Amino acid sequence: MIERTLSIVKPDGVARNVIGEVVRRFEAAGLKVVALKMIRLDRAMAEGFYHVHRERPFFPSLVAFMCSGPIVPMVLEGEDAIARVRRIMGATDPAKADPGTIRKDLASSIEKNIVHGSDGPATAGFEIGYFFDALEIPPR
Ligand code: GDP
């Protein structure tokens, strides 16, 4: 099924000049970038985005990290896009990620792991709407 999903180049990825490398890997896999922007999150926006993690011990650190510099959210479209983006990203902890994944190749820690990808259809819908309004996304 053709799906849309949200990915983000996180502040560490922007700082390390790998925006293009992340997008290249998605495009090389046949995924289409249908929306993309660079923004900076404030604390409330980062807390809202990661609200499912609000009780986790790493939440304050994660929120501070996501506000530490600009991020590049994007909407990717393609066959089975949600699961494919997750495979291209690799496991949350780069030490456990498969060879050839973005996180294995580029990430420095379980927190500063370069890239985000929605983990399911409901999450993708919420996350796309969090960063993009209807006028910024082409109709399907
Ligand atoms: P993801 O779907 O692979 O991004 O992983 P999660 O949804 O479980 O976690 C969201 C984000 O929180 C991760 O991408 C990391 O940036 C961060 N994170 C997850 N687990 C940890 C942890 O154990 N410690 C810290 N410091 N950050 C974490």
PDB file of C-alpha atoms and ligand atoms in Angstrom:
ATOM      1  CA  MET A   1       0.000   0.000   0.000  1.00  0.00           C
ATOM      2  CA  ILE A   2       1.220   3.508  -0.791  1.00  0.00           C
ATOM      3  CA  GLU A   3       1.763   5.271   2.536  1.00  0.00           C
ATOM      4  CA  ARG A   4       3.014   8.579   3.841  1.00  0.00           C
ATOM      5  CA  THR A   5       5.259   8.890   6.858  1.00  0.00           C
ATOM      6  CA  LEU A   6       7.057  11.630   8.760  1.00  0.00           C
ATOM      7  CA  SER A   7      10.827  11.667   9.062  1.00  0.00           C
ATOM      8  CA  ILE A   8      13.000  14.287  10.756  1.00  0.00           C
ATOM      9  CA  VAL A   9      16.687  15.056  10.424  1.00  0.00           C
ATOM     10  CA  LYS A  10      17.325  15.837  14.099  1.00  0.00           C
ATOM     11  CA  PRO A  11      19.586  18.674  15.370  1.00  0.00           C
ATOM     12  CA  ASP A  12      22.683  16.442  15.394  1.00  0.00           C
ATOM     13  CA  GLY A  13      22.120  15.537  11.741  1.00  0.00           C
ATOM     14  CA  VAL A  14      21.729  19.178  10.723  1.00  0.00           C
ATOM     15  CA  ALA A  15      24.830  20.163  12.736  1.00  0.00           C
ATOM     16  CA  ARG A  16      26.879  17.388  11.141  1.00  0.00           C
ATOM     17  CA  ASN A  17      25.905  18.335   7.567  1.00  0.00           C
ATOM     18  CA  VAL A  18      24.131  15.091   6.760  1.00  0.00           C
ATOM     19  CA  ILE A  19      20.699  16.460   5.755  1.00  0.00           C
ATOM     20  CA  GLY A  20      21.529  15.603   2.155  1.00  0.00           C
ATOM     21  CA  GLU A  21      22.905  12.176   3.023  1.00  0.00           C
ATOM     22  CA  VAL A  22      19.736  11.244   4.927  1.00  0.00           C
ATOM     23  CA  VAL A  23      17.466  12.468   2.121  1.00  0.00           C
ATOM     24  CA  ARG A  24      19.682  10.716  -0.456  1.00  0.00           C
ATOM     25  CA  ARG A  25      19.226   7.373   1.277  1.00  0.00           C
ATOM     26  CA  PHE A  26      15.447   7.739   1.323  1.00  0.00           C
ATOM     27  CA  GLU A  27      15.344   8.801  -2.336  1.00  0.00           C
ATOM     28  CA  ALA A  28      17.736   6.037  -3.364  1.00  0.00           C
ATOM     29  CA  ALA A  29      15.292   3.552  -1.815  1.00  0.00           C
ATOM     30  CA  GLY A  30      12.545   4.903  -4.062  1.00  0.00           C
ATOM     31  CA  LEU A  31      10.744   7.023  -1.486  1.00  0.00           C
ATOM     32  CA  LYS A  32       9.477  10.397  -2.647  1.00  0.00           C
ATOM     33  CA  VAL A  33       9.907  13.591  -0.616  1.00  0.00           C
ATOM     34  CA  VAL A  34       6.492  15.266  -0.877  1.00  0.00           C
ATOM     35  CA  ALA A  35       7.060  18.004   1.751  1.00  0.00           C
ATOM     36  CA  LEU A  36      10.126  19.304   3.598  1.00  0.00           C
ATOM     37  CA  LYS A  37      11.072  22.307   5.752  1.00  0.00           C
ATOM     38  CA  MET A  38      13.658  23.514   8.266  1.00  0.00           C
ATOM     39  CA  ILE A  39      12.342  24.748  11.613  1.00  0.00           C
ATOM     40  CA  ARG A  40      13.434  25.198  15.198  1.00  0.00           C
ATOM     41  CA  LEU A  41      11.321  23.670  17.981  1.00  0.00           C
ATOM     42  CA  ASP A  42      10.589  25.400  21.246  1.00  0.00           C
ATOM     43  CA  ARG A  43      10.181  23.359  24.391  1.00  0.00           C
ATOM     44  CA  ALA A  44       6.402  23.059  24.195  1.00  0.00           C
ATOM     45  CA  MET A  45       6.567  21.854  20.587  1.00  0.00           C
ATOM     46  CA  ALA A  46       9.209  19.223  21.399  1.00  0.00           C
ATOM     47  CA  GLU A  47       7.262  18.060  24.468  1.00  0.00           C
ATOM     48  CA  GLY A  48       4.094  17.778  22.398  1.00  0.00           C
ATOM     49  CA  PHE A  49       5.796  15.807  19.667  1.00  0.00           C
ATOM     50  CA  TYR A  50       7.278  13.290  22.116  1.00  0.00           C
ATOM     51  CA  HIS A  51       4.345  13.292  24.577  1.00  0.00           C
ATOM     52  CA  VAL A  52       4.176   9.455  24.578  1.00  0.00           C
ATOM     53  CA  HIS A  53       7.593   9.480  26.259  1.00  0.00           C
ATOM     54  CA  ARG A  54       6.743  12.093  28.922  1.00  0.00           C
ATOM     55  CA  GLU A  55       7.125   9.638  31.837  1.00  0.00           C
ATOM     56  CA  ARG A  56      10.475   8.250  30.635  1.00  0.00           C
ATOM     57  CA  PRO A  57      13.641   9.244  32.502  1.00  0.00           C
ATOM     58  CA  PHE A  58      15.266  10.500  29.292  1.00  0.00           C
ATOM     59  CA  PHE A  59      12.355  12.840  28.400  1.00  0.00           C
ATOM     60  CA  PRO A  60      13.890  16.142  29.674  1.00  0.00           C
ATOM     61  CA  SER A  61      17.164  15.372  27.927  1.00  0.00           C
ATOM     62  CA  LEU A  62      15.379  14.365  24.699  1.00  0.00           C
ATOM     63  CA  VAL A  63      13.332  17.581  24.700  1.00  0.00           C
ATOM     64  CA  ALA A  64      16.449  19.703  25.289  1.00  0.00           C
ATOM     65  CA  PHE A  65      18.249  17.890  22.462  1.00  0.00           C
ATOM     66  CA  MET A  66      15.378  18.395  20.016  1.00  0.00           C
ATOM     67  CA  CYS A  67      15.407  22.146  20.822  1.00  0.00           C
ATOM     68  CA  SER A  68      19.185  22.470  20.548  1.00  0.00           C
ATOM     69  CA  GLY A  69      19.210  23.453  16.877  1.00  0.00           C
ATOM     70  CA  PRO A  70      17.182  23.427  13.692  1.00  0.00           C
ATOM     71  CA  ILE A  71      15.507  20.249  12.472  1.00  0.00           C
ATOM     72  CA  VAL A  72      14.340  19.163   9.027  1.00  0.00           C
ATOM     73  CA  PRO A  73      10.945  17.429   9.089  1.00  0.00           C
ATOM     74  CA  MET A  74       9.793  15.837   5.844  1.00  0.00           C
ATOM     75  CA  VAL A  75       6.915  13.777   4.514  1.00  0.00           C
ATOM     76  CA  LEU A  76       7.974  10.682   2.566  1.00  0.00           C
ATOM     77  CA  GLU A  77       5.655   8.739   0.303  1.00  0.00           C
ATOM     78  CA  GLY A  78       5.951   5.280  -1.178  1.00  0.00           C
ATOM     79  CA  GLU A  79       4.989   1.638  -1.041  1.00  0.00           C
ATOM     80  CA  ASP A  80       5.122   0.457   2.582  1.00  0.00           C
ATOM     81  CA  ALA A  81       6.819   3.781   3.449  1.00  0.00           C
ATOM     82  CA  ILE A  82       6.381   3.583   7.230  1.00  0.00           C
ATOM     83  CA  ALA A  83       8.192   0.264   7.700  1.00  0.00           C
ATOM     84  CA  ARG A  84      10.744   0.983   4.980  1.00  0.00           C
ATOM     85  CA  VAL A  85      11.808   4.271   6.550  1.00  0.00           C
ATOM     86  CA  ARG A  86      12.207   2.471   9.894  1.00  0.00           C
ATOM     87  CA  ARG A  87      14.430  -0.158   8.229  1.00  0.00           C
ATOM     88  CA  ILE A  88      16.561   2.481   6.480  1.00  0.00           C
ATOM     89  CA  MET A  89      16.962   4.343   9.823  1.00  0.00           C
ATOM     90  CA  GLY A  90      17.972   1.284  11.866  1.00  0.00           C
ATOM     91  CA  ALA A  91      17.449   0.553  15.566  1.00  0.00           C
ATOM     92  CA  THR A  92      17.071   3.423  18.059  1.00  0.00           C
ATOM     93  CA  ASP A  93      20.458   2.602  19.619  1.00  0.00           C
ATOM     94  CA  PRO A  94      23.116   2.907  16.886  1.00  0.00           C
ATOM     95  CA  ALA A  95      25.182   0.236  18.639  1.00  0.00           C
ATOM     96  CA  LYS A  96      22.350  -2.213  17.924  1.00  0.00           C
ATOM     97  CA  ALA A  97      21.500  -0.961  14.431  1.00  0.00           C
ATOM     98  CA  ASP A  98      22.156  -3.129  11.373  1.00  0.00           C
ATOM     99  CA  PRO A  99      25.110  -2.306   9.106  1.00  0.00           C
ATOM    100  CA  GLY A 100      24.208   0.074   6.292  1.00  0.00           C
ATOM    101  CA  THR A 101      21.476   1.847   8.252  1.00  0.00           C
ATOM    102  CA  ILE A 102      21.542   5.614   8.835  1.00  0.00           C
ATOM    103  CA  ARG A 103      21.912   5.248  12.584  1.00  0.00           C
ATOM    104  CA  LYS A 104      24.674   2.626  12.364  1.00  0.00           C
ATOM    105  CA  ASP A 105      26.637   4.691   9.872  1.00  0.00           C
ATOM    106  CA  LEU A 106      26.063   8.209  11.226  1.00  0.00           C
ATOM    107  CA  ALA A 107      24.625   8.334  14.773  1.00  0.00           C
ATOM    108  CA  SER A 108      26.639   8.997  17.914  1.00  0.00           C
ATOM    109  CA  SER A 109      24.334   7.794  20.731  1.00  0.00           C
ATOM    110  CA  ILE A 110      20.904   6.357  21.565  1.00  0.00           C
ATOM    111  CA  GLU A 111      19.650   9.930  21.973  1.00  0.00           C
ATOM    112  CA  LYS A 112      21.608  11.743  19.253  1.00  0.00           C
ATOM    113  CA  ASN A 113      20.574   9.292  16.585  1.00  0.00           C
ATOM    114  CA  ILE A 114      20.266  11.620  13.578  1.00  0.00           C
ATOM    115  CA  VAL A 115      16.826  10.707  12.334  1.00  0.00           C
ATOM    116  CA  HIS A 116      13.204  10.127  13.300  1.00  0.00           C
ATOM    117  CA  GLY A 117      10.575   8.032  11.517  1.00  0.00           C
ATOM    118  CA  SER A 118       6.920   7.437  12.416  1.00  0.00           C
ATOM    119  CA  ASP A 119       6.325   3.977  13.909  1.00  0.00           C
ATOM    120  CA  GLY A 120       2.827   3.267  12.559  1.00  0.00           C
ATOM    121  CA  PRO A 121      -0.076   4.641  10.513  1.00  0.00           C
ATOM    122  CA  ALA A 122      -1.770   6.466  13.414  1.00  0.00           C
ATOM    123  CA  THR A 123       1.512   8.004  14.524  1.00  0.00           C
ATOM    124  CA  ALA A 124       2.341   9.026  10.959  1.00  0.00           C
ATOM    125  CA  GLY A 125      -0.993  10.839  10.649  1.00  0.00           C
ATOM    126  CA  PHE A 126      -0.469  12.700  13.917  1.00  0.00           C
ATOM    127  CA  GLU A 127       3.169  13.541  13.173  1.00  0.00           C
ATOM    128  CA  ILE A 128       2.600  14.761   9.595  1.00  0.00           C
ATOM    129  CA  GLY A 129      -0.158  17.054  10.886  1.00  0.00           C
ATOM    130  CA  TYR A 130       2.123  18.274  13.668  1.00  0.00           C
ATOM    131  CA  PHE A 131       4.571  19.826  11.209  1.00  0.00           C
ATOM    132  CA  PHE A 132       2.661  20.381   7.971  1.00  0.00           C
ATOM    133  CA  ASP A 133      -0.724  21.914   7.240  1.00  0.00           C
ATOM    134  CA  ALA A 134      -2.907  20.796   4.357  1.00  0.00           C
ATOM    135  CA  LEU A 135      -1.647  23.501   1.989  1.00  0.00           C
ATOM    136  CA  GLU A 136       1.939  22.297   2.393  1.00  0.00           C
ATOM    137  CA  ILE A 137       1.261  18.690   1.391  1.00  0.00           C
ATOM    138  CA  PRO A 138       0.179  17.697  -2.111  1.00  0.00           C
ATOM    139  CA  PRO A 139      -3.181  15.945  -2.333  1.00  0.00           C
ATOM    140  CA  ARG A 140      -2.922  12.196  -2.766  1.00  0.00           C
TER     141      ARG A 140
HETATM  142  P1  GDP B   1      12.654   5.668  17.733  1.00  0.00           P
HETATM  143  O1  GDP B   1      11.240   5.384  17.297  1.00  0.00           O
HETATM  144  O2  GDP B   1      13.651   4.652  17.199  1.00  0.00           O
HETATM  145  O3  GDP B   1      13.099   7.090  17.449  1.00  0.00           O
HETATM  146  O4  GDP B   1      12.726   5.465  19.316  1.00  0.00           O
HETATM  147  P2  GDP B   1      11.730   5.842  20.523  1.00  0.00           P
HETATM  148  O5  GDP B   1      10.388   6.281  19.999  1.00  0.00           O
HETATM  149  O6  GDP B   1      11.777   4.707  21.502  1.00  0.00           O
HETATM  150  O7  GDP B   1      12.457   7.083  21.225  1.00  0.00           O
HETATM  151  C1  GDP B   1      12.339   8.381  20.709  1.00  0.00           C
HETATM  152  C2  GDP B   1      13.683   9.039  20.791  1.00  0.00           C
HETATM  153  O8  GDP B   1      14.045   9.204  22.161  1.00  0.00           O
HETATM  154  C3  GDP B   1      14.848   8.244  20.191  1.00  0.00           C
HETATM  155  O9  GDP B   1      14.961   8.354  18.801  1.00  0.00           O
HETATM  156  C4  GDP B   1      16.045   8.850  20.905  1.00  0.00           C
HETATM  157  O10 GDP B   1      16.392  10.138  20.356  1.00  0.00           O
HETATM  158  C5  GDP B   1      15.473   9.061  22.312  1.00  0.00           C
HETATM  159  N1  GDP B   1      15.718   7.904  23.180  1.00  0.00           N
HETATM  160  C6  GDP B   1      15.134   6.676  23.110  1.00  0.00           C
HETATM  161  N2  GDP B   1      15.584   5.861  24.081  1.00  0.00           N
HETATM  162  C7  GDP B   1      16.475   6.608  24.796  1.00  0.00           C
HETATM  163  C8  GDP B   1      17.268   6.340  25.957  1.00  0.00           C
HETATM  164  O11 GDP B   1      17.253   5.226  26.523  1.00  0.00           O
HETATM  165  N3  GDP B   1      18.059   7.357  26.413  1.00  0.00           N
HETATM  166  C9  GDP B   1      18.073   8.585  25.822  1.00  0.00           C
HETATM  167  N4  GDP B   1      18.886   9.541  26.335  1.00  0.00           N
HETATM  168  N5  GDP B   1      17.333   8.875  24.725  1.00  0.00           N
HETATM  169  C10 GDP B   1      16.546   7.903  24.216  1.00  0.00           C
END
